[in-house]
Amino acid sequence: DLVLNGKLFGALDVPSINLTGIVTATELDLNGKGDISGDLNVAGVSTFAGNINANGNIVGDDSTNISGISSVTEMQIQR
């Protein structure tokens, strides 16, 4: 077990870690799979190197431009 009260500087290499509460990091490098079961709020520019699989609707606001889509297939017209 790792118990830390205060600040940790440098590298931390542990096979498993379970964090509860608010975690603030200036850098986060994850290798492997990540599972987020709650909400994820990302601010700033986000870059994705691979495909983005959305298992729901992609919704923009009235001022967001979405570009670079080569084709769109409509499955059902909603009225």
PDB file of N, CA, C and O in Angstrom:
ATOM      1  N   ASP A   1       0.842  -1.187   0.000  1.00  0.00           N
ATOM      2  CA  ASP A   1       0.000   0.000   0.000  1.00  0.00           C
ATOM      3  C   ASP A   1       0.881   1.242   0.000  1.00  0.00           C
ATOM      4  O   ASP A   1       1.954   1.256   0.582  1.00  0.00           O
ATOM      5  N   LEU A   2       0.369   2.259  -0.669  1.00  0.00           N
ATOM      6  CA  LEU A   2       1.044   3.549  -0.685  1.00  0.00           C
ATOM      7  C   LEU A   2       0.156   4.557   0.008  1.00  0.00           C
ATOM      8  O   LEU A   2      -0.987   4.750  -0.388  1.00  0.00           O
ATOM      9  N   VAL A   3       0.649   5.163   1.063  1.00  0.00           N
ATOM     10  CA  VAL A   3      -0.067   6.214   1.768  1.00  0.00           C
ATOM     11  C   VAL A   3       0.785   7.465   1.650  1.00  0.00           C
ATOM     12  O   VAL A   3       1.956   7.466   2.021  1.00  0.00           O
ATOM     13  N   LEU A   4       0.190   8.518   1.100  1.00  0.00           N
ATOM     14  CA  LEU A   4       0.938   9.748   0.872  1.00  0.00           C
ATOM     15  C   LEU A   4       0.137  10.914   1.407  1.00  0.00           C
ATOM     16  O   LEU A   4      -0.992  11.143   0.989  1.00  0.00           O
ATOM     17  N   ASN A   5       0.713  11.636   2.330  1.00  0.00           N
ATOM     18  CA  ASN A   5       0.123  12.869   2.831  1.00  0.00           C
ATOM     19  C   ASN A   5       1.088  13.993   2.491  1.00  0.00           C
ATOM     20  O   ASN A   5       2.121  14.138   3.114  1.00  0.00           O
ATOM     21  N   GLY A   6       0.757  14.723   1.452  1.00  0.00           N
ATOM     22  CA  GLY A   6       1.649  15.779   1.006  1.00  0.00           C
ATOM     23  C   GLY A   6       1.870  15.675  -0.482  1.00  0.00           C
ATOM     24  O   GLY A   6       0.983  15.305  -1.224  1.00  0.00           O
ATOM     25  N   LYS A   7       3.074  15.956  -0.924  1.00  0.00           N
ATOM     26  CA  LYS A   7       3.385  15.986  -2.348  1.00  0.00           C
ATOM     27  C   LYS A   7       4.402  14.914  -2.697  1.00  0.00           C
ATOM     28  O   LYS A   7       5.261  14.583  -1.892  1.00  0.00           O
ATOM     29  N   LEU A   8       4.282  14.394  -3.914  1.00  0.00           N
ATOM     30  CA  LEU A   8       5.235  13.419  -4.421  1.00  0.00           C
ATOM     31  C   LEU A   8       5.873  14.001  -5.673  1.00  0.00           C
ATOM     32  O   LEU A   8       5.165  14.422  -6.590  1.00  0.00           O
ATOM     33  N   PHE A   9       7.172  14.047  -5.719  1.00  0.00           N
ATOM     34  CA  PHE A   9       7.890  14.555  -6.875  1.00  0.00           C
ATOM     35  C   PHE A   9       8.684  13.420  -7.498  1.00  0.00           C
ATOM     36  O   PHE A   9       9.176  12.537  -6.803  1.00  0.00           O
ATOM     37  N   GLY A  10       8.801  13.442  -8.807  1.00  0.00           N
ATOM     38  CA  GLY A  10       9.553  12.402  -9.493  1.00  0.00           C
ATOM     39  C   GLY A  10       8.631  11.349 -10.057  1.00  0.00           C
ATOM     40  O   GLY A  10       7.432  11.527 -10.161  1.00  0.00           O
ATOM     41  N   ALA A  11       9.206  10.223 -10.419  1.00  0.00           N
ATOM     42  CA  ALA A  11       8.449   9.149 -11.058  1.00  0.00           C
ATOM     43  C   ALA A  11       7.884   8.197 -10.006  1.00  0.00           C
ATOM     44  O   ALA A  11       8.502   7.943  -8.985  1.00  0.00           O
ATOM     45  N   LEU A  12       6.693   7.699 -10.292  1.00  0.00           N
ATOM     46  CA  LEU A  12       6.056   6.708  -9.433  1.00  0.00           C
ATOM     47  C   LEU A  12       5.728   5.516 -10.310  1.00  0.00           C
ATOM     48  O   LEU A  12       4.958   5.617 -11.259  1.00  0.00           O
ATOM     49  N   ASP A  13       6.325   4.385 -10.031  1.00  0.00           N
ATOM     50  CA  ASP A  13       6.126   3.182 -10.833  1.00  0.00           C
ATOM     51  C   ASP A  13       5.576   2.088  -9.930  1.00  0.00           C
ATOM     52  O   ASP A  13       6.310   1.500  -9.143  1.00  0.00           O
ATOM     53  N   VAL A  14       4.263   1.870 -10.003  1.00  0.00           N
ATOM     54  CA  VAL A  14       3.617   0.835  -9.200  1.00  0.00           C
ATOM     55  C   VAL A  14       2.755  -0.008 -10.129  1.00  0.00           C
ATOM     56  O   VAL A  14       2.222   0.489 -11.125  1.00  0.00           O
ATOM     57  N   PRO A  15       2.608  -1.299  -9.857  1.00  0.00           N
ATOM     58  CA  PRO A  15       1.815  -2.152 -10.743  1.00  0.00           C
ATOM     59  C   PRO A  15       0.322  -1.858 -10.679  1.00  0.00           C
ATOM     60  O   PRO A  15      -0.411  -2.105 -11.630  1.00  0.00           O
ATOM     61  N   SER A  16      -0.170  -1.312  -9.597  1.00  0.00           N
ATOM     62  CA  SER A  16      -1.594  -1.045  -9.447  1.00  0.00           C
ATOM     63  C   SER A  16      -1.770   0.112  -8.485  1.00  0.00           C
ATOM     64  O   SER A  16      -1.093   0.191  -7.465  1.00  0.00           O
ATOM     65  N   ILE A  17      -2.696   1.019  -8.815  1.00  0.00           N
ATOM     66  CA  ILE A  17      -2.947   2.151  -7.928  1.00  0.00           C
ATOM     67  C   ILE A  17      -4.442   2.455  -7.967  1.00  0.00           C
ATOM     68  O   ILE A  17      -5.073   2.389  -9.011  1.00  0.00           O
ATOM     69  N   ASN A  18      -5.009   2.736  -6.822  1.00  0.00           N
ATOM     70  CA  ASN A  18      -6.417   3.061  -6.694  1.00  0.00           C
ATOM     71  C   ASN A  18      -6.514   4.407  -6.000  1.00  0.00           C
ATOM     72  O   ASN A  18      -6.115   4.537  -4.841  1.00  0.00           O
ATOM     73  N   LEU A  19      -7.054   5.397  -6.697  1.00  0.00           N
ATOM     74  CA  LEU A  19      -7.137   6.751  -6.156  1.00  0.00           C
ATOM     75  C   LEU A  19      -8.597   7.127  -5.958  1.00  0.00           C
ATOM     76  O   LEU A  19      -9.430   6.860  -6.810  1.00  0.00           O
ATOM     77  N   THR A  20      -8.888   7.745  -4.843  1.00  0.00           N
ATOM     78  CA  THR A  20     -10.235   8.217  -4.547  1.00  0.00           C
ATOM     79  C   THR A  20     -10.168   9.698  -4.234  1.00  0.00           C
ATOM     80  O   THR A  20      -9.277  10.133  -3.528  1.00  0.00           O
ATOM     81  N   GLY A  21     -11.113  10.448  -4.778  1.00  0.00           N
ATOM     82  CA  GLY A  21     -11.141  11.876  -4.532  1.00  0.00           C
ATOM     83  C   GLY A  21     -10.676  12.633  -5.767  1.00  0.00           C
ATOM     84  O   GLY A  21     -10.754  12.138  -6.886  1.00  0.00           O
ATOM     85  N   ILE A  22     -10.191  13.820  -5.588  1.00  0.00           N
ATOM     86  CA  ILE A  22      -9.737  14.673  -6.687  1.00  0.00           C
ATOM     87  C   ILE A  22      -8.250  14.460  -6.893  1.00  0.00           C
ATOM     88  O   ILE A  22      -7.462  14.563  -5.953  1.00  0.00           O
ATOM     89  N   VAL A  23      -7.873  14.157  -8.123  1.00  0.00           N
ATOM     90  CA  VAL A  23      -6.472  13.981  -8.479  1.00  0.00           C
ATOM     91  C   VAL A  23      -6.112  15.098  -9.454  1.00  0.00           C
ATOM     92  O   VAL A  23      -6.758  15.261 -10.483  1.00  0.00           O
ATOM     93  N   THR A  24      -5.099  15.870  -9.134  1.00  0.00           N
ATOM     94  CA  THR A  24      -4.636  16.940 -10.010  1.00  0.00           C
ATOM     95  C   THR A  24      -3.254  16.572 -10.515  1.00  0.00           C
ATOM     96  O   THR A  24      -2.363  16.279  -9.724  1.00  0.00           O
ATOM     97  N   ALA A  25      -3.099  16.555 -11.843  1.00  0.00           N
ATOM     98  CA  ALA A  25      -1.815  16.192 -12.434  1.00  0.00           C
ATOM     99  C   ALA A  25      -1.492  17.175 -13.543  1.00  0.00           C
ATOM    100  O   ALA A  25      -2.372  17.600 -14.280  1.00  0.00           O
ATOM    101  N   THR A  26      -0.224  17.536 -13.656  1.00  0.00           N
ATOM    102  CA  THR A  26       0.190  18.400 -14.757  1.00  0.00           C
ATOM    103  C   THR A  26       0.473  17.582 -16.012  1.00  0.00           C
ATOM    104  O   THR A  26       0.407  18.098 -17.109  1.00  0.00           O
ATOM    105  N   GLU A  27       0.797  16.306 -15.852  1.00  0.00           N
ATOM    106  CA  GLU A  27       0.994  15.389 -16.976  1.00  0.00           C
ATOM    107  C   GLU A  27       0.464  14.025 -16.576  1.00  0.00           C
ATOM    108  O   GLU A  27       0.573  13.624 -15.419  1.00  0.00           O
ATOM    109  N   LEU A  28      -0.109  13.316 -17.547  1.00  0.00           N
ATOM    110  CA  LEU A  28      -0.606  11.969 -17.297  1.00  0.00           C
ATOM    111  C   LEU A  28      -0.301  11.134 -18.522  1.00  0.00           C
ATOM    112  O   LEU A  28      -0.743  11.447 -19.624  1.00  0.00           O
ATOM    113  N   ASP A  29       0.480  10.104 -18.354  1.00  0.00           N
ATOM    114  CA  ASP A  29       0.871   9.227 -19.451  1.00  0.00           C
ATOM    115  C   ASP A  29       0.411   7.823 -19.093  1.00  0.00           C
ATOM    116  O   ASP A  29       0.954   7.200 -18.191  1.00  0.00           O
ATOM    117  N   LEU A  30      -0.608   7.347 -19.790  1.00  0.00           N
ATOM    118  CA  LEU A  30      -1.151   6.023 -19.533  1.00  0.00           C
ATOM    119  C   LEU A  30      -0.800   5.116 -20.695  1.00  0.00           C
ATOM    120  O   LEU A  30      -1.056   5.450 -21.845  1.00  0.00           O
ATOM    121  N   ASN A  31      -0.246   3.989 -20.385  1.00  0.00           N
ATOM    122  CA  ASN A  31       0.042   2.977 -21.398  1.00  0.00           C
ATOM    123  C   ASN A  31      -0.839   1.768 -21.094  1.00  0.00           C
ATOM    124  O   ASN A  31      -0.768   1.211 -20.019  1.00  0.00           O
ATOM    125  N   GLY A  32      -1.651   1.392 -22.064  1.00  0.00           N
ATOM    126  CA  GLY A  32      -2.592   0.308 -21.838  1.00  0.00           C
ATOM    127  C   GLY A  32      -4.009   0.832 -21.946  1.00  0.00           C
ATOM    128  O   GLY A  32      -4.268   1.858 -22.554  1.00  0.00           O
ATOM    129  N   LYS A  33      -4.931   0.159 -21.324  1.00  0.00           N
ATOM    130  CA  LYS A  33      -6.340   0.533 -21.418  1.00  0.00           C
ATOM    131  C   LYS A  33      -6.740   1.398 -20.237  1.00  0.00           C
ATOM    132  O   LYS A  33      -6.247   1.224 -19.133  1.00  0.00           O
ATOM    133  N   GLY A  34      -7.650   2.313 -20.490  1.00  0.00           N
ATOM    134  CA  GLY A  34      -8.210   3.148 -19.446  1.00  0.00           C
ATOM    135  C   GLY A  34      -9.721   3.000 -19.437  1.00  0.00           C
ATOM    136  O   GLY A  34     -10.342   2.916 -20.479  1.00  0.00           O
ATOM    137  N   ASP A  35     -10.304   2.950 -18.280  1.00  0.00           N
ATOM    138  CA  ASP A  35     -11.749   2.800 -18.140  1.00  0.00           C
ATOM    139  C   ASP A  35     -12.252   3.898 -17.227  1.00  0.00           C
ATOM    140  O   ASP A  35     -11.867   3.967 -16.063  1.00  0.00           O
ATOM    141  N   ILE A  36     -13.113   4.755 -17.762  1.00  0.00           N
ATOM    142  CA  ILE A  36     -13.700   5.830 -16.980  1.00  0.00           C
ATOM    143  C   ILE A  36     -15.193   5.560 -16.911  1.00  0.00           C
ATOM    144  O   ILE A  36     -15.875   5.551 -17.928  1.00  0.00           O
ATOM    145  N   SER A  37     -15.692   5.302 -15.720  1.00  0.00           N
ATOM    146  CA  SER A  37     -17.100   4.946 -15.580  1.00  0.00           C
ATOM    147  C   SER A  37     -17.970   6.152 -15.242  1.00  0.00           C
ATOM    148  O   SER A  37     -19.181   6.034 -15.224  1.00  0.00           O
ATOM    149  N   GLY A  38     -17.377   7.288 -14.996  1.00  0.00           N
ATOM    150  CA  GLY A  38     -18.135   8.497 -14.702  1.00  0.00           C
ATOM    151  C   GLY A  38     -17.985   9.498 -15.828  1.00  0.00           C
ATOM    152  O   GLY A  38     -17.694   9.140 -16.965  1.00  0.00           O
ATOM    153  N   ASP A  39     -18.187  10.760 -15.540  1.00  0.00           N
ATOM    154  CA  ASP A  39     -18.073  11.827 -16.529  1.00  0.00           C
ATOM    155  C   ASP A  39     -16.611  12.204 -16.724  1.00  0.00           C
ATOM    156  O   ASP A  39     -15.823  12.195 -15.778  1.00  0.00           O
ATOM    157  N   LEU A  40     -16.264  12.545 -17.957  1.00  0.00           N
ATOM    158  CA  LEU A  40     -14.932  13.025 -18.289  1.00  0.00           C
ATOM    159  C   LEU A  40     -15.091  14.407 -18.901  1.00  0.00           C
ATOM    160  O   LEU A  40     -15.765  14.568 -19.914  1.00  0.00           O
ATOM    161  N   ASN A  41     -14.499  15.400 -18.287  1.00  0.00           N
ATOM    162  CA  ASN A  41     -14.578  16.771 -18.769  1.00  0.00           C
ATOM    163  C   ASN A  41     -13.185  17.185 -19.219  1.00  0.00           C
ATOM    164  O   ASN A  41     -12.259  17.200 -18.418  1.00  0.00           O
ATOM    165  N   VAL A  42     -13.041  17.501 -20.505  1.00  0.00           N
ATOM    166  CA  VAL A  42     -11.753  17.872 -21.075  1.00  0.00           C
ATOM    167  C   VAL A  42     -11.846  19.305 -21.570  1.00  0.00           C
ATOM    168  O   VAL A  42     -12.732  19.637 -22.352  1.00  0.00           O
ATOM    169  N   ALA A  43     -10.926  20.145 -21.135  1.00  0.00           N
ATOM    170  CA  ALA A  43     -10.870  21.533 -21.587  1.00  0.00           C
ATOM    171  C   ALA A  43      -9.604  21.719 -22.412  1.00  0.00           C
ATOM    172  O   ALA A  43      -8.590  21.081 -22.159  1.00  0.00           O
ATOM    173  N   GLY A  44      -9.671  22.558 -23.412  1.00  0.00           N
ATOM    174  CA  GLY A  44      -8.508  22.816 -24.244  1.00  0.00           C
ATOM    175  C   GLY A  44      -8.538  21.974 -25.503  1.00  0.00           C
ATOM    176  O   GLY A  44      -9.542  21.365 -25.852  1.00  0.00           O
ATOM    177  N   VAL A  45      -7.427  21.914 -26.179  1.00  0.00           N
ATOM    178  CA  VAL A  45      -7.314  21.182 -27.436  1.00  0.00           C
ATOM    179  C   VAL A  45      -7.085  19.712 -27.132  1.00  0.00           C
ATOM    180  O   VAL A  45      -6.259  19.367 -26.297  1.00  0.00           O
ATOM    181  N   SER A  46      -7.838  18.848 -27.798  1.00  0.00           N
ATOM    182  CA  SER A  46      -7.674  17.400 -27.635  1.00  0.00           C
ATOM    183  C   SER A  46      -7.287  16.804 -28.978  1.00  0.00           C
ATOM    184  O   SER A  46      -7.936  17.055 -29.985  1.00  0.00           O
ATOM    185  N   THR A  47      -6.239  16.016 -29.003  1.00  0.00           N
ATOM    186  CA  THR A  47      -5.750  15.388 -30.226  1.00  0.00           C
ATOM    187  C   THR A  47      -5.879  13.882 -30.081  1.00  0.00           C
ATOM    188  O   THR A  47      -5.434  13.310 -29.097  1.00  0.00           O
ATOM    189  N   PHE A  48      -6.475  13.244 -31.078  1.00  0.00           N
ATOM    190  CA  PHE A  48      -6.658  11.804 -31.079  1.00  0.00           C
ATOM    191  C   PHE A  48      -5.880  11.236 -32.246  1.00  0.00           C
ATOM    192  O   PHE A  48      -6.074  11.631 -33.387  1.00  0.00           O
ATOM    193  N   ALA A  49      -5.010  10.285 -31.978  1.00  0.00           N
ATOM    194  CA  ALA A  49      -4.157   9.716 -33.019  1.00  0.00           C
ATOM    195  C   ALA A  49      -4.855   8.612 -33.797  1.00  0.00           C
ATOM    196  O   ALA A  49      -4.517   8.348 -34.941  1.00  0.00           O
ATOM    197  N   GLY A  50      -5.849   7.968 -33.202  1.00  0.00           N
ATOM    198  CA  GLY A  50      -6.550   6.869 -33.862  1.00  0.00           C
ATOM    199  C   GLY A  50      -8.013   7.199 -34.063  1.00  0.00           C
ATOM    200  O   GLY A  50      -8.444   8.344 -33.981  1.00  0.00           O
ATOM    201  N   ASN A  51      -8.794   6.179 -34.329  1.00  0.00           N
ATOM    202  CA  ASN A  51     -10.229   6.346 -34.528  1.00  0.00           C
ATOM    203  C   ASN A  51     -10.919   6.718 -33.225  1.00  0.00           C
ATOM    204  O   ASN A  51     -10.482   6.348 -32.144  1.00  0.00           O
ATOM    205  N   ILE A  52     -12.027   7.425 -33.350  1.00  0.00           N
ATOM    206  CA  ILE A  52     -12.876   7.756 -32.215  1.00  0.00           C
ATOM    207  C   ILE A  52     -14.169   6.977 -32.397  1.00  0.00           C
ATOM    208  O   ILE A  52     -14.884   7.171 -33.379  1.00  0.00           O
ATOM    209  N   ASN A  53     -14.453   6.074 -31.489  1.00  0.00           N
ATOM    210  CA  ASN A  53     -15.677   5.283 -31.541  1.00  0.00           C
ATOM    211  C   ASN A  53     -16.668   5.869 -30.556  1.00  0.00           C
ATOM    212  O   ASN A  53     -16.451   5.836 -29.350  1.00  0.00           O
ATOM    213  N   ALA A  54     -17.756   6.419 -31.087  1.00  0.00           N
ATOM    214  CA  ALA A  54     -18.801   7.009 -30.247  1.00  0.00           C
ATOM    215  C   ALA A  54     -19.998   6.074 -30.259  1.00  0.00           C
ATOM    216  O   ALA A  54     -20.569   5.816 -31.305  1.00  0.00           O
ATOM    217  N   ASN A  55     -20.346   5.562 -29.113  1.00  0.00           N
ATOM    218  CA  ASN A  55     -21.495   4.672 -29.009  1.00  0.00           C
ATOM    219  C   ASN A  55     -22.763   5.438 -28.674  1.00  0.00           C
ATOM    220  O   ASN A  55     -23.640   4.942 -28.006  1.00  0.00           O
ATOM    221  N   GLY A  56     -22.834   6.652 -29.137  1.00  0.00           N
ATOM    222  CA  GLY A  56     -23.998   7.519 -28.930  1.00  0.00           C
ATOM    223  C   GLY A  56     -23.931   8.640 -29.928  1.00  0.00           C
ATOM    224  O   GLY A  56     -23.195   8.597 -30.901  1.00  0.00           O
ATOM    225  N   ASN A  57     -24.705   9.649 -29.712  1.00  0.00           N
ATOM    226  CA  ASN A  57     -24.752  10.796 -30.617  1.00  0.00           C
ATOM    227  C   ASN A  57     -23.586  11.736 -30.352  1.00  0.00           C
ATOM    228  O   ASN A  57     -23.158  11.911 -29.217  1.00  0.00           O
ATOM    229  N   ILE A  58     -23.088  12.340 -31.410  1.00  0.00           N
ATOM    230  CA  ILE A  58     -22.100  13.406 -31.295  1.00  0.00           C
ATOM    231  C   ILE A  58     -22.869  14.705 -31.457  1.00  0.00           C
ATOM    232  O   ILE A  58     -23.475  14.957 -32.498  1.00  0.00           O
ATOM    233  N   VAL A  59     -22.875  15.520 -30.424  1.00  0.00           N
ATOM    234  CA  VAL A  59     -23.706  16.718 -30.394  1.00  0.00           C
ATOM    235  C   VAL A  59     -22.807  17.935 -30.250  1.00  0.00           C
ATOM    236  O   VAL A  59     -21.969  17.987 -29.357  1.00  0.00           O
ATOM    237  N   GLY A  60     -22.977  18.908 -31.149  1.00  0.00           N
ATOM    238  CA  GLY A  60     -22.251  20.169 -31.049  1.00  0.00           C
ATOM    239  C   GLY A  60     -23.205  21.280 -30.658  1.00  0.00           C
ATOM    240  O   GLY A  60     -24.429  21.101 -30.673  1.00  0.00           O
ATOM    241  N   ASP A  61     -22.665  22.424 -30.307  1.00  0.00           N
ATOM    242  CA  ASP A  61     -23.537  23.557 -30.017  1.00  0.00           C
ATOM    243  C   ASP A  61     -23.808  24.321 -31.307  1.00  0.00           C
ATOM    244  O   ASP A  61     -23.436  23.890 -32.389  1.00  0.00           O
ATOM    245  N   ASP A  62     -24.465  25.465 -31.217  1.00  0.00           N
ATOM    246  CA  ASP A  62     -24.842  26.223 -32.413  1.00  0.00           C
ATOM    247  C   ASP A  62     -23.660  26.884 -33.106  1.00  0.00           C
ATOM    248  O   ASP A  62     -23.794  27.379 -34.212  1.00  0.00           O
ATOM    249  N   SER A  63     -22.500  26.914 -32.486  1.00  0.00           N
ATOM    250  CA  SER A  63     -21.366  27.604 -33.087  1.00  0.00           C
ATOM    251  C   SER A  63     -20.186  26.686 -33.378  1.00  0.00           C
ATOM    252  O   SER A  63     -19.150  27.142 -33.819  1.00  0.00           O
ATOM    253  N   THR A  64     -20.321  25.383 -33.142  1.00  0.00           N
ATOM    254  CA  THR A  64     -19.221  24.453 -33.367  1.00  0.00           C
ATOM    255  C   THR A  64     -19.226  23.981 -34.809  1.00  0.00           C
ATOM    256  O   THR A  64     -20.243  23.511 -35.310  1.00  0.00           O
ATOM    257  N   ASN A  65     -18.091  24.126 -35.480  1.00  0.00           N
ATOM    258  CA  ASN A  65     -17.950  23.622 -36.840  1.00  0.00           C
ATOM    259  C   ASN A  65     -17.266  22.269 -36.791  1.00  0.00           C
ATOM    260  O   ASN A  65     -16.222  22.103 -36.165  1.00  0.00           O
ATOM    261  N   ILE A  66     -17.872  21.288 -37.441  1.00  0.00           N
ATOM    262  CA  ILE A  66     -17.288  19.964 -37.545  1.00  0.00           C
ATOM    263  C   ILE A  66     -16.902  19.767 -39.000  1.00  0.00           C
ATOM    264  O   ILE A  66     -17.746  19.793 -39.883  1.00  0.00           O
ATOM    265  N   SER A  67     -15.606  19.588 -39.260  1.00  0.00           N
ATOM    266  CA  SER A  67     -15.134  19.489 -40.638  1.00  0.00           C
ATOM    267  C   SER A  67     -14.384  18.188 -40.842  1.00  0.00           C
ATOM    268  O   SER A  67     -14.056  17.482 -39.894  1.00  0.00           O
ATOM    269  N   GLY A  68     -14.112  17.878 -42.089  1.00  0.00           N
ATOM    270  CA  GLY A  68     -13.320  16.706 -42.420  1.00  0.00           C
ATOM    271  C   GLY A  68     -14.115  15.421 -42.468  1.00  0.00           C
ATOM    272  O   GLY A  68     -13.551  14.336 -42.417  1.00  0.00           O
ATOM    273  N   ILE A  69     -15.446  15.502 -42.565  1.00  0.00           N
ATOM    274  CA  ILE A  69     -16.283  14.303 -42.659  1.00  0.00           C
ATOM    275  C   ILE A  69     -16.468  13.987 -44.137  1.00  0.00           C
ATOM    276  O   ILE A  69     -16.977  14.801 -44.901  1.00  0.00           O
ATOM    277  N   SER A  70     -16.043  12.796 -44.559  1.00  0.00           N
ATOM    278  CA  SER A  70     -16.096  12.455 -45.984  1.00  0.00           C
ATOM    279  C   SER A  70     -17.486  12.033 -46.425  1.00  0.00           C
ATOM    280  O   SER A  70     -17.870  12.254 -47.572  1.00  0.00           O
ATOM    281  N   SER A  71     -18.276  11.422 -45.569  1.00  0.00           N
ATOM    282  CA  SER A  71     -19.637  11.034 -45.951  1.00  0.00           C
ATOM    283  C   SER A  71     -20.495  10.873 -44.711  1.00  0.00           C
ATOM    284  O   SER A  71     -20.005  10.584 -43.629  1.00  0.00           O
ATOM    285  N   VAL A  72     -21.789  11.044 -44.899  1.00  0.00           N
ATOM    286  CA  VAL A  72     -22.764  10.878 -43.824  1.00  0.00           C
ATOM    287  C   VAL A  72     -23.892  10.023 -44.367  1.00  0.00           C
ATOM    288  O   VAL A  72     -24.421  10.279 -45.441  1.00  0.00           O
ATOM    289  N   THR A  73     -24.270   8.991 -43.647  1.00  0.00           N
ATOM    290  CA  THR A  73     -25.377   8.128 -44.036  1.00  0.00           C
ATOM    291  C   THR A  73     -26.512   8.322 -43.048  1.00  0.00           C
ATOM    292  O   THR A  73     -26.319   8.167 -41.842  1.00  0.00           O
ATOM    293  N   GLU A  74     -27.674   8.680 -43.566  1.00  0.00           N
ATOM    294  CA  GLU A  74     -28.830   8.863 -42.707  1.00  0.00           C
ATOM    295  C   GLU A  74     -29.624   7.571 -42.665  1.00  0.00           C
ATOM    296  O   GLU A  74     -30.004   7.017 -43.693  1.00  0.00           O
ATOM    297  N   MET A  75     -29.854   7.080 -41.475  1.00  0.00           N
ATOM    298  CA  MET A  75     -30.569   5.819 -41.313  1.00  0.00           C
ATOM    299  C   MET A  75     -32.073   6.021 -41.210  1.00  0.00           C
ATOM    300  O   MET A  75     -32.852   5.202 -41.642  1.00  0.00           O
ATOM    301  N   GLN A  76     -32.513   7.136 -40.621  1.00  0.00           N
ATOM    302  CA  GLN A  76     -33.924   7.386 -40.406  1.00  0.00           C
ATOM    303  C   GLN A  76     -34.145   8.877 -40.333  1.00  0.00           C
ATOM    304  O   GLN A  76     -33.397   9.600 -39.689  1.00  0.00           O
ATOM    305  N   ILE A  77     -35.187   9.345 -40.987  1.00  0.00           N
ATOM    306  CA  ILE A  77     -35.532  10.761 -40.939  1.00  0.00           C
ATOM    307  C   ILE A  77     -36.419  10.969 -39.721  1.00  0.00           C
ATOM    308  O   ILE A  77     -37.451  10.316 -39.568  1.00  0.00           O
ATOM    309  N   GLN A  78     -36.002  11.872 -38.836  1.00  0.00           N
ATOM    310  CA  GLN A  78     -36.800  12.165 -37.650  1.00  0.00           C
ATOM    311  C   GLN A  78     -37.496  13.483 -37.860  1.00  0.00           C
ATOM    312  O   GLN A  78     -36.902  14.458 -38.295  1.00  0.00           O
ATOM    313  N   ARG A  79     -38.776  13.520 -37.552  1.00  0.00           N
ATOM    314  CA  ARG A  79     -39.569  14.753 -37.724  1.00  0.00           C
ATOM    315  C   ARG A  79     -40.172  15.173 -36.417  1.00  0.00           C
ATOM    316  O   ARG A  79     -40.470  14.455 -35.581  1.00  0.00           O
TER     317      ARG A  79
END
